Amino acid sequence: MNIRIKVDFIKELKEEILLKQECVAMLLAGGQGSRLGLLTKNIAKPAIPFGGKYRIIDFTLSNCSNSGIYTVGVLTQYEPLILNSYIGVGSPWDLDKKDAGITVLPPYVKNDGGEWYKGTANAVYQNMDFIDHHEPKYVIVLSGDHIYKMDYSLMLDYHKEKNADVTISVIQVPWKETSRFGIMNTNEEGRIVEFQEKPEKAISNLASMGVYIFNWEKLKKHLIEDEKDKNSSNDFGKNVIPKMLREEERLFAYAFDGYWKDVGTIESFWEANMDLLLEEPPLDVFDRDWVFYSVNPSQPPQYIGGSGSIDNSLISDGCQIFGEVNNTVVFPGVHVEKGAIIKDSIIMSNVHVGAGAFIEKAIVGEDSTIEADVMIERSEENEKKITVIEEKMHIKKDSYSRERSSRVLSKEGV
Amino acid sequence: MKDVMGVINDIEIKQGLEKIVEHRSTAAVPFGGRYRVIDFVLSNMVNSGIKNIGIFTENNSRSLIDHVNAGKEWGLFSRRDGLFILPPKLRYHYGAKKTGDIDCFYSHIDYFKRSRQNYVLLSSSNMLYNINYKKIKDYYEDKKADIVFLHSKDKGKLKSQQNINNSLEMVFMKKSLFLEIIEECILKGYSDFIKEGIIKNVDKYNMYGYRYDGYVANIDCVSSYFSHSMDLLKPEVWRDLFFKEGNINTKINDEAPAKYMKNSEVKNSLVTEGCIIEGKVINSILFRGVKVHKNAVIRNSIIMQKSVVEENAIIENAILDKDVKITAGKVVKGEGDSPIIIGKTQIV
């Protein structure tokens, strides 16, 4: 009996070791995210601060780590400085492993010249050597700009069970939004029979979440073919997936029913932050069994003064709050002076809000100063409008006026 | 400061801290919402540029070792030098007379000899302040001293025993002198480095006090623990202790930002990440991951990591240690200057 237990144990141990090697993650983090306007002026979209102490990429990296995928390549291209220094050697996400770990992969010069990443598929194509180096059986392609909690190891199990060539994770979206997504039509066993990229008339409401698991051999073959096709824009959603479908490869949809949010616009970015403030948030950042890791600033606990008052908000460490904060997400090191009122907003790190200032429905970038008595009000013409103040801005009382707003701060329409 | 080695003395357990040190050594006493007392001296040393730090510990070291680990959070995880935890050597005669810090230093004398540094900065773990020790070294060189003490009152030449007893339990000297004093103590049968090794030689060495003017918290008994904790609620003390010369680092726990629910009320309090607050918190300190349920009231209290205060419970003048649970409707009240302590993992 003892021997039996030992054999099982060794088997388990082997499986655990194998998992590290069997699947390599390629995280696409090179996009500009131009619809996020001022927020991505100087930093790549995955590096945008989110939820009080995170950056958007933390969610995907934590999912990798929590799913036991420890070999991660991060493909960067647009404004990579902050993203690169943020990722470092990956230790905050427990990704600094001996035989695995995180590698930042910017475009590089090759023997025949080298070039920028032309599309998502081309970015992976240009890093085939990196993947081959780890000799994986599967490759999971992820995107660095979604907020969600997902166990990729369950999706990998499904992929194996279906003996699939590609598994695409899908989520039900409201029918009126189908034109924003890649839409899948599946048969009863889950096999994808039709694929529409951003269709005007959708045949289903199962949208691709931009999470793909490929058999590496198959993917490699298709990437090489796609690269040879001069008419292709080298994109997974537009070219590679439709081609694989045409050639009758085994494509399966993996239905995901948790919270998933594409924070590609100012409006959706703001909404996803506000979702964290709900009484029963759809994404639980307090879950100790699935921790979202992040680079932690070294800050003392937050201090709430006798004149401070906080309602329905998330507050990070190092803040000093002497004013009123309602329904707001506050990042580390923010100072809110007495008499200031903040509502329905996102206040990023080290912002100083002067006495008596009023801020409503705004996103205030890092290291900005809002002087005393400045009024940033909800727009009257458009209730949906969110004011965005970029990083390191100094907003003075007399310099703020609606006419000149484009100079000192910009209004982002949605 | 590359030529200075830091030595932290966590040998003596401050029994005045009662239940708080029942399961941990003095250095590992939780303080200020997210710290352990050792974080202050450790961060001061690192912020001053010291790269080699040894921690001498004796009993109940698990919390301490778990907390500092390989010193990564303080940037001490390196190929050369770094952090060394030095537990006592096995004593063959069980029940042998306890011989104080001299014995511990002597049993690890090879650690001192092997280290490349020529100076030793020795400190206890339970004095909290925020200083750059480079000033001490500069002062030492300026005065051509043999030994410099950090002092909260006196400065200049120290002549009497009284002077030294009031010091902040931090001394700076050449390593050769440090080793010389240890050898001498061993010969004479002394057991305490400062009280015997140095004070009894007050005329022999050229000793100076460097005066530190900032805020100092000496954590050695329950009432000082409580009053210094409450001092953190004064923004000037908060700034002085946490930001004066450098940041104080601590172990990372990856908690979410603190969540203040609808109808919660928090006034004049320190709150740490990972807390979820639905009730009322006044003049109090909440450590990481504390949960305060609806209509619960916490006043003038310290609530340590992961403790839970259920609905309608009332806590006043109390210290709840880690993982304590106060069930719905219970009342826990202490006297103003002698707070009631609820021990680790207790359920009330």
PDB file of N, CA and C in Angstrom, chain A residues 51-54 91 96 276-279 281 285-286 288 291 293-294 296 298-306 308-318 320, chain B residues 32-35 72 233 235 238-239 242-243 247-249 252-264 266-276 294:
ATOM      1  N   GLY A  51      -7.870  49.830 -10.486  1.00  0.00           N
ATOM      2  CA  GLY A  51      -8.417  49.216  -9.273  1.00  0.00           C
ATOM      3  C   GLY A  51      -7.708  49.535  -7.975  1.00  0.00           C
ATOM      4  N   GLY A  52      -7.053  50.689  -7.883  1.00  0.00           N
ATOM      5  CA  GLY A  52      -6.491  51.116  -6.606  1.00  0.00           C
ATOM      6  C   GLY A  52      -5.041  50.771  -6.401  1.00  0.00           C
ATOM      7  N   LYS A  53      -4.577  49.615  -6.903  1.00  0.00           N
ATOM      8  CA  LYS A  53      -3.154  49.333  -6.714  1.00  0.00           C
ATOM      9  C   LYS A  53      -2.579  48.462  -7.821  1.00  0.00           C
ATOM     10  N   TYR A  54      -3.400  48.133  -8.780  1.00  0.00           N
ATOM     11  CA  TYR A  54      -2.934  47.230  -9.828  1.00  0.00           C
ATOM     12  C   TYR A  54      -2.612  48.000 -11.104  1.00  0.00           C
ATOM     13  N   SER A  91       9.176  38.720 -10.350  1.00  0.00           N
ATOM     14  CA  SER A  91       9.014  38.144  -9.009  1.00  0.00           C
ATOM     15  C   SER A  91       7.683  38.502  -8.326  1.00  0.00           C
ATOM     16  N   ASP A  96       9.521  34.308 -11.286  1.00  0.00           N
ATOM     17  CA  ASP A  96      10.985  34.237 -11.432  1.00  0.00           C
ATOM     18  C   ASP A  96      11.459  32.843 -11.046  1.00  0.00           C
ATOM     19  N   LEU A 276     -15.830  47.330  -9.046  1.00  0.00           N
ATOM     20  CA  LEU A 276     -15.161  46.857  -7.819  1.00  0.00           C
ATOM     21  C   LEU A 276     -15.828  47.413  -6.565  1.00  0.00           C
ATOM     22  N   LEU A 277     -16.608  48.504  -6.746  1.00  0.00           N
ATOM     23  CA  LEU A 277     -17.226  49.156  -5.590  1.00  0.00           C
ATOM     24  C   LEU A 277     -18.601  48.598  -5.263  1.00  0.00           C
ATOM     25  N   LEU A 278     -19.110  47.711  -6.110  1.00  0.00           N
ATOM     26  CA  LEU A 278     -20.436  47.151  -5.845  1.00  0.00           C
ATOM     27  C   LEU A 278     -20.404  46.337  -4.550  1.00  0.00           C
ATOM     28  N   GLU A 279     -21.564  46.220  -3.919  1.00  0.00           N
ATOM     29  CA  GLU A 279     -21.609  45.501  -2.654  1.00  0.00           C
ATOM     30  C   GLU A 279     -21.162  44.046  -2.828  1.00  0.00           C
ATOM     31  N   PRO A 281     -19.122  42.599  -5.553  1.00  0.00           N
ATOM     32  CA  PRO A 281     -18.429  42.844  -6.820  1.00  0.00           C
ATOM     33  C   PRO A 281     -18.315  41.569  -7.652  1.00  0.00           C
ATOM     34  N   VAL A 285     -11.468  40.947  -5.640  1.00  0.00           N
ATOM     35  CA  VAL A 285     -10.024  41.127  -5.474  1.00  0.00           C
ATOM     36  C   VAL A 285      -9.562  40.746  -4.065  1.00  0.00           C
ATOM     37  N   PHE A 286     -10.508  40.411  -3.191  1.00  0.00           N
ATOM     38  CA  PHE A 286     -10.147  40.025  -1.821  1.00  0.00           C
ATOM     39  C   PHE A 286      -9.978  38.514  -1.667  1.00  0.00           C
ATOM     40  N   ARG A 288      -8.482  35.226  -1.226  1.00  0.00           N
ATOM     41  CA  ARG A 288      -7.120  34.811  -0.876  1.00  0.00           C
ATOM     42  C   ARG A 288      -6.705  33.524  -1.596  1.00  0.00           C
ATOM     43  N   VAL A 291      -5.106  35.196  -5.596  1.00  0.00           N
ATOM     44  CA  VAL A 291      -4.621  36.548  -5.301  1.00  0.00           C
ATOM     45  C   VAL A 291      -4.201  37.249  -6.595  1.00  0.00           C
ATOM     46  N   TYR A 293      -1.705  39.576  -7.906  1.00  0.00           N
ATOM     47  CA  TYR A 293      -0.418  40.117  -7.484  1.00  0.00           C
ATOM     48  C   TYR A 293      -0.144  41.432  -8.190  1.00  0.00           C
ATOM     49  N   SER A 294       0.757  42.192  -7.611  1.00  0.00           N
ATOM     50  CA  SER A 294       1.053  43.501  -8.151  1.00  0.00           C
ATOM     51  C   SER A 294       2.374  43.956  -7.547  1.00  0.00           C
ATOM     52  N   ASN A 296       4.067  46.074  -5.159  1.00  0.00           N
ATOM     53  CA  ASN A 296       3.547  46.825  -4.020  1.00  0.00           C
ATOM     54  C   ASN A 296       4.425  48.026  -3.701  1.00  0.00           C
ATOM     55  N   SER A 298       6.007  50.801  -1.277  1.00  0.00           N
ATOM     56  CA  SER A 298       6.303  50.709   0.139  1.00  0.00           C
ATOM     57  C   SER A 298       5.701  51.931   0.821  1.00  0.00           C
ATOM     58  N   GLN A 299       4.507  51.781   1.309  1.00  0.00           N
ATOM     59  CA  GLN A 299       3.759  52.899   1.878  1.00  0.00           C
ATOM     60  C   GLN A 299       3.191  52.496   3.229  1.00  0.00           C
ATOM     61  N   PRO A 300       3.131  53.436   4.166  1.00  0.00           N
ATOM     62  CA  PRO A 300       2.502  53.129   5.453  1.00  0.00           C
ATOM     63  C   PRO A 300       0.983  53.019   5.292  1.00  0.00           C
ATOM     64  N   PRO A 301       0.293  52.559   6.335  1.00  0.00           N
ATOM     65  CA  PRO A 301      -1.165  52.482   6.238  1.00  0.00           C
ATOM     66  C   PRO A 301      -1.774  53.846   5.928  1.00  0.00           C
ATOM     67  N   GLN A 302      -2.974  53.809   5.415  1.00  0.00           N
ATOM     68  CA  GLN A 302      -3.684  55.050   5.092  1.00  0.00           C
ATOM     69  C   GLN A 302      -4.201  55.693   6.382  1.00  0.00           C
ATOM     70  N   TYR A 303      -4.213  57.023   6.389  1.00  0.00           N
ATOM     71  CA  TYR A 303      -4.706  57.724   7.563  1.00  0.00           C
ATOM     72  C   TYR A 303      -5.971  58.493   7.208  1.00  0.00           C
ATOM     73  N   ILE A 304      -7.026  58.226   7.966  1.00  0.00           N
ATOM     74  CA  ILE A 304      -8.277  58.943   7.754  1.00  0.00           C
ATOM     75  C   ILE A 304      -8.412  59.935   8.910  1.00  0.00           C
ATOM     76  N   GLY A 305      -8.370  61.208   8.613  1.00  0.00           N
ATOM     77  CA  GLY A 305      -8.414  62.223   9.658  1.00  0.00           C
ATOM     78  C   GLY A 305      -9.795  62.378  10.275  1.00  0.00           C
ATOM     79  N   GLY A 306      -9.841  63.140  11.357  1.00  0.00           N
ATOM     80  CA  GLY A 306     -11.110  63.382  12.028  1.00  0.00           C
ATOM     81  C   GLY A 306     -12.120  64.086  11.135  1.00  0.00           C
ATOM     82  N   GLY A 308     -12.183  63.644   7.879  1.00  0.00           N
ATOM     83  CA  GLY A 308     -12.367  62.842   6.676  1.00  0.00           C
ATOM     84  C   GLY A 308     -13.634  62.011   6.739  1.00  0.00           C
ATOM     85  N   SER A 309     -14.167  61.696   5.579  1.00  0.00           N
ATOM     86  CA  SER A 309     -15.321  60.802   5.561  1.00  0.00           C
ATOM     87  C   SER A 309     -15.304  60.016   4.256  1.00  0.00           C
ATOM     88  N   ILE A 310     -15.500  58.722   4.373  1.00  0.00           N
ATOM     89  CA  ILE A 310     -15.373  57.858   3.198  1.00  0.00           C
ATOM     90  C   ILE A 310     -16.604  56.977   3.083  1.00  0.00           C
ATOM     91  N   ASP A 311     -17.144  56.914   1.890  1.00  0.00           N
ATOM     92  CA  ASP A 311     -18.314  56.071   1.679  1.00  0.00           C
ATOM     93  C   ASP A 311     -18.133  55.273   0.390  1.00  0.00           C
ATOM     94  N   ASN A 312     -18.358  53.978   0.488  1.00  0.00           N
ATOM     95  CA  ASN A 312     -18.338  53.099  -0.675  1.00  0.00           C
ATOM     96  C   ASN A 312     -17.138  53.348  -1.596  1.00  0.00           C
ATOM     97  N   SER A 313     -15.956  53.173  -1.062  1.00  0.00           N
ATOM     98  CA  SER A 313     -14.750  53.458  -1.846  1.00  0.00           C
ATOM     99  C   SER A 313     -13.659  52.439  -1.558  1.00  0.00           C
ATOM    100  N   LEU A 314     -12.694  52.381  -2.463  1.00  0.00           N
ATOM    101  CA  LEU A 314     -11.485  51.589  -2.240  1.00  0.00           C
ATOM    102  C   LEU A 314     -10.352  52.577  -2.019  1.00  0.00           C
ATOM    103  N   ILE A 315      -9.611  52.416  -0.920  1.00  0.00           N
ATOM    104  CA  ILE A 315      -8.519  53.333  -0.612  1.00  0.00           C
ATOM    105  C   ILE A 315      -7.236  52.521  -0.423  1.00  0.00           C
ATOM    106  N   SER A 316      -6.148  52.998  -1.001  1.00  0.00           N
ATOM    107  CA  SER A 316      -4.882  52.276  -0.891  1.00  0.00           C
ATOM    108  C   SER A 316      -4.005  52.885   0.189  1.00  0.00           C
ATOM    109  N   ASP A 317      -2.909  52.188   0.496  1.00  0.00           N
ATOM    110  CA  ASP A 317      -2.041  52.638   1.581  1.00  0.00           C
ATOM    111  C   ASP A 317      -1.274  53.906   1.215  1.00  0.00           C
ATOM    112  N   GLY A 318      -0.843  54.601   2.230  1.00  0.00           N
ATOM    113  CA  GLY A 318      -0.095  55.834   2.036  1.00  0.00           C
ATOM    114  C   GLY A 318      -0.966  57.049   1.792  1.00  0.00           C
ATOM    115  N   GLN A 320      -3.661  60.046   2.707  1.00  0.00           N
ATOM    116  CA  GLN A 320      -4.079  60.837   3.861  1.00  0.00           C
ATOM    117  C   GLN A 320      -5.371  61.527   3.458  1.00  0.00           C
TER     118      GLN A 320
ATOM    119  N   GLY B  32       1.909  49.344  14.036  1.00  0.00           N
ATOM    120  CA  GLY B  32       1.588  50.370  13.031  1.00  0.00           C
ATOM    121  C   GLY B  32       0.859  49.874  11.801  1.00  0.00           C
ATOM    122  N   GLY B  33       0.006  48.889  11.939  1.00  0.00           N
ATOM    123  CA  GLY B  33      -0.874  48.508  10.838  1.00  0.00           C
ATOM    124  C   GLY B  33      -0.314  47.446   9.919  1.00  0.00           C
ATOM    125  N   ARG B  34       0.946  47.564   9.535  1.00  0.00           N
ATOM    126  CA  ARG B  34       1.446  46.546   8.613  1.00  0.00           C
ATOM    127  C   ARG B  34       2.865  46.120   8.918  1.00  0.00           C
ATOM    128  N   TYR B  35       3.448  46.646   9.976  1.00  0.00           N
ATOM    129  CA  TYR B  35       4.863  46.398  10.240  1.00  0.00           C
ATOM    130  C   TYR B  35       5.077  45.438  11.404  1.00  0.00           C
ATOM    131  N   LYS B  72      14.565  39.814   1.100  1.00  0.00           N
ATOM    132  CA  LYS B  72      14.275  40.308  -0.243  1.00  0.00           C
ATOM    133  C   LYS B  72      13.585  41.678  -0.242  1.00  0.00           C
ATOM    134  N   LEU B 233      -1.598  58.239  15.123  1.00  0.00           N
ATOM    135  CA  LEU B 233      -2.787  58.920  14.623  1.00  0.00           C
ATOM    136  C   LEU B 233      -2.579  60.429  14.513  1.00  0.00           C
ATOM    137  N   PRO B 235      -0.831  63.111  12.493  1.00  0.00           N
ATOM    138  CA  PRO B 235      -0.167  63.135  11.182  1.00  0.00           C
ATOM    139  C   PRO B 235       1.317  63.491  11.246  1.00  0.00           C
ATOM    140  N   TRP B 238       3.123  60.339  12.212  1.00  0.00           N
ATOM    141  CA  TRP B 238       2.993  59.423  11.061  1.00  0.00           C
ATOM    142  C   TRP B 238       4.054  59.761  10.021  1.00  0.00           C
ATOM    143  N   ARG B 239       4.187  61.057   9.711  1.00  0.00           N
ATOM    144  CA  ARG B 239       5.166  61.486   8.706  1.00  0.00           C
ATOM    145  C   ARG B 239       6.594  61.297   9.210  1.00  0.00           C
ATOM    146  N   PHE B 242       7.461  57.430   9.390  1.00  0.00           N
ATOM    147  CA  PHE B 242       7.422  56.663   8.148  1.00  0.00           C
ATOM    148  C   PHE B 242       8.195  57.300   6.992  1.00  0.00           C
ATOM    149  N   PHE B 243       8.413  58.606   7.018  1.00  0.00           N
ATOM    150  CA  PHE B 243       8.994  59.240   5.832  1.00  0.00           C
ATOM    151  C   PHE B 243      10.228  60.088   6.079  1.00  0.00           C
ATOM    152  N   ASN B 247      11.989  55.356   3.383  1.00  0.00           N
ATOM    153  CA  ASN B 247      10.791  54.535   3.553  1.00  0.00           C
ATOM    154  C   ASN B 247      11.065  53.348   4.467  1.00  0.00           C
ATOM    155  N   ILE B 248      10.046  52.955   5.207  1.00  0.00           N
ATOM    156  CA  ILE B 248      10.157  51.762   6.036  1.00  0.00           C
ATOM    157  C   ILE B 248       9.563  50.598   5.233  1.00  0.00           C
ATOM    158  N   ASN B 249      10.359  49.589   5.009  1.00  0.00           N
ATOM    159  CA  ASN B 249       9.887  48.446   4.224  1.00  0.00           C
ATOM    160  C   ASN B 249       9.404  47.322   5.117  1.00  0.00           C
ATOM    161  N   ILE B 252       5.681  41.830   2.026  1.00  0.00           N
ATOM    162  CA  ILE B 252       4.552  42.093   1.128  1.00  0.00           C
ATOM    163  C   ILE B 252       3.508  40.985   1.265  1.00  0.00           C
ATOM    164  N   ASN B 253       2.250  41.395   1.292  1.00  0.00           N
ATOM    165  CA  ASN B 253       1.198  40.384   1.403  1.00  0.00           C
ATOM    166  C   ASN B 253       0.189  40.385   0.260  1.00  0.00           C
ATOM    167  N   ASP B 254       0.337  41.281  -0.698  1.00  0.00           N
ATOM    168  CA  ASP B 254      -0.559  41.349  -1.850  1.00  0.00           C
ATOM    169  C   ASP B 254      -2.029  41.413  -1.472  1.00  0.00           C
ATOM    170  N   GLU B 255      -2.352  42.325  -0.580  1.00  0.00           N
ATOM    171  CA  GLU B 255      -3.760  42.526  -0.248  1.00  0.00           C
ATOM    172  C   GLU B 255      -4.368  43.543  -1.210  1.00  0.00           C
ATOM    173  N   ALA B 256      -5.678  43.478  -1.358  1.00  0.00           N
ATOM    174  CA  ALA B 256      -6.397  44.461  -2.174  1.00  0.00           C
ATOM    175  C   ALA B 256      -6.455  45.780  -1.402  1.00  0.00           C
ATOM    176  N   PRO B 257      -6.789  46.900  -2.069  1.00  0.00           N
ATOM    177  CA  PRO B 257      -6.990  48.149  -1.322  1.00  0.00           C
ATOM    178  C   PRO B 257      -8.087  47.967  -0.275  1.00  0.00           C
ATOM    179  N   ALA B 258      -8.066  48.803   0.755  1.00  0.00           N
ATOM    180  CA  ALA B 258      -9.102  48.689   1.780  1.00  0.00           C
ATOM    181  C   ALA B 258     -10.445  49.095   1.198  1.00  0.00           C
ATOM    182  N   LYS B 259     -11.484  48.365   1.592  1.00  0.00           N
ATOM    183  CA  LYS B 259     -12.812  48.675   1.069  1.00  0.00           C
ATOM    184  C   LYS B 259     -13.691  49.252   2.171  1.00  0.00           C
ATOM    185  N   TYR B 260     -14.211  50.434   1.911  1.00  0.00           N
ATOM    186  CA  TYR B 260     -15.140  51.091   2.833  1.00  0.00           C
ATOM    187  C   TYR B 260     -16.522  50.926   2.238  1.00  0.00           C
ATOM    188  N   MET B 261     -17.382  50.193   2.921  1.00  0.00           N
ATOM    189  CA  MET B 261     -18.708  49.915   2.370  1.00  0.00           C
ATOM    190  C   MET B 261     -19.644  51.083   2.652  1.00  0.00           C
ATOM    191  N   LYS B 262     -20.830  50.991   2.048  1.00  0.00           N
ATOM    192  CA  LYS B 262     -21.854  52.011   2.303  1.00  0.00           C
ATOM    193  C   LYS B 262     -22.156  52.045   3.801  1.00  0.00           C
ATOM    194  N   ASN B 263     -22.349  53.253   4.320  1.00  0.00           N
ATOM    195  CA  ASN B 263     -22.692  53.464   5.731  1.00  0.00           C
ATOM    196  C   ASN B 263     -21.582  53.136   6.726  1.00  0.00           C
ATOM    197  N   SER B 264     -20.388  52.881   6.241  1.00  0.00           N
ATOM    198  CA  SER B 264     -19.286  52.711   7.185  1.00  0.00           C
ATOM    199  C   SER B 264     -18.890  54.097   7.681  1.00  0.00           C
ATOM    200  N   VAL B 266     -15.436  55.992   9.430  1.00  0.00           N
ATOM    201  CA  VAL B 266     -14.066  55.879   9.921  1.00  0.00           C
ATOM    202  C   VAL B 266     -13.530  57.275  10.210  1.00  0.00           C
ATOM    203  N   LYS B 267     -13.088  57.492  11.447  1.00  0.00           N
ATOM    204  CA  LYS B 267     -12.541  58.799  11.814  1.00  0.00           C
ATOM    205  C   LYS B 267     -11.222  58.611  12.553  1.00  0.00           C
ATOM    206  N   ASN B 268     -10.286  59.492  12.277  1.00  0.00           N
ATOM    207  CA  ASN B 268      -9.005  59.526  12.973  1.00  0.00           C
ATOM    208  C   ASN B 268      -8.433  58.123  13.203  1.00  0.00           C
ATOM    209  N   SER B 269      -8.247  57.397  12.128  1.00  0.00           N
ATOM    210  CA  SER B 269      -7.776  56.015  12.254  1.00  0.00           C
ATOM    211  C   SER B 269      -6.787  55.672  11.165  1.00  0.00           C
ATOM    212  N   LEU B 270      -5.965  54.654  11.446  1.00  0.00           N
ATOM    213  CA  LEU B 270      -5.078  54.096  10.434  1.00  0.00           C
ATOM    214  C   LEU B 270      -5.706  52.803   9.946  1.00  0.00           C
ATOM    215  N   VAL B 271      -5.801  52.674   8.640  1.00  0.00           N
ATOM    216  CA  VAL B 271      -6.411  51.488   8.051  1.00  0.00           C
ATOM    217  C   VAL B 271      -5.424  50.932   7.027  1.00  0.00           C
ATOM    218  N   THR B 272      -5.338  49.607   6.952  1.00  0.00           N
ATOM    219  CA  THR B 272      -4.364  48.981   6.068  1.00  0.00           C
ATOM    220  C   THR B 272      -5.072  48.210   4.968  1.00  0.00           C
ATOM    221  N   GLU B 273      -4.352  47.966   3.894  1.00  0.00           N
ATOM    222  CA  GLU B 273      -4.915  47.240   2.756  1.00  0.00           C
ATOM    223  C   GLU B 273      -5.485  45.889   3.185  1.00  0.00           C
ATOM    224  N   GLY B 274      -6.479  45.452   2.441  1.00  0.00           N
ATOM    225  CA  GLY B 274      -7.092  44.168   2.729  1.00  0.00           C
ATOM    226  C   GLY B 274      -8.229  44.236   3.736  1.00  0.00           C
ATOM    227  N   CYS B 275      -8.444  45.409   4.357  1.00  0.00           N
ATOM    228  CA  CYS B 275      -9.547  45.549   5.317  1.00  0.00           C
ATOM    229  C   CYS B 275     -10.871  45.731   4.577  1.00  0.00           C
ATOM    230  N   ILE B 276     -11.936  45.217   5.177  1.00  0.00           N
ATOM    231  CA  ILE B 276     -13.283  45.484   4.665  1.00  0.00           C
ATOM    232  C   ILE B 276     -14.087  46.043   5.832  1.00  0.00           C
ATOM    233  N   LYS B 294     -21.251  45.025   9.957  1.00  0.00           N
ATOM    234  CA  LYS B 294     -22.268  46.069  10.157  1.00  0.00           C
ATOM    235  C   LYS B 294     -22.517  46.380  11.629  1.00  0.00           C
TER     236      LYS B 294
END
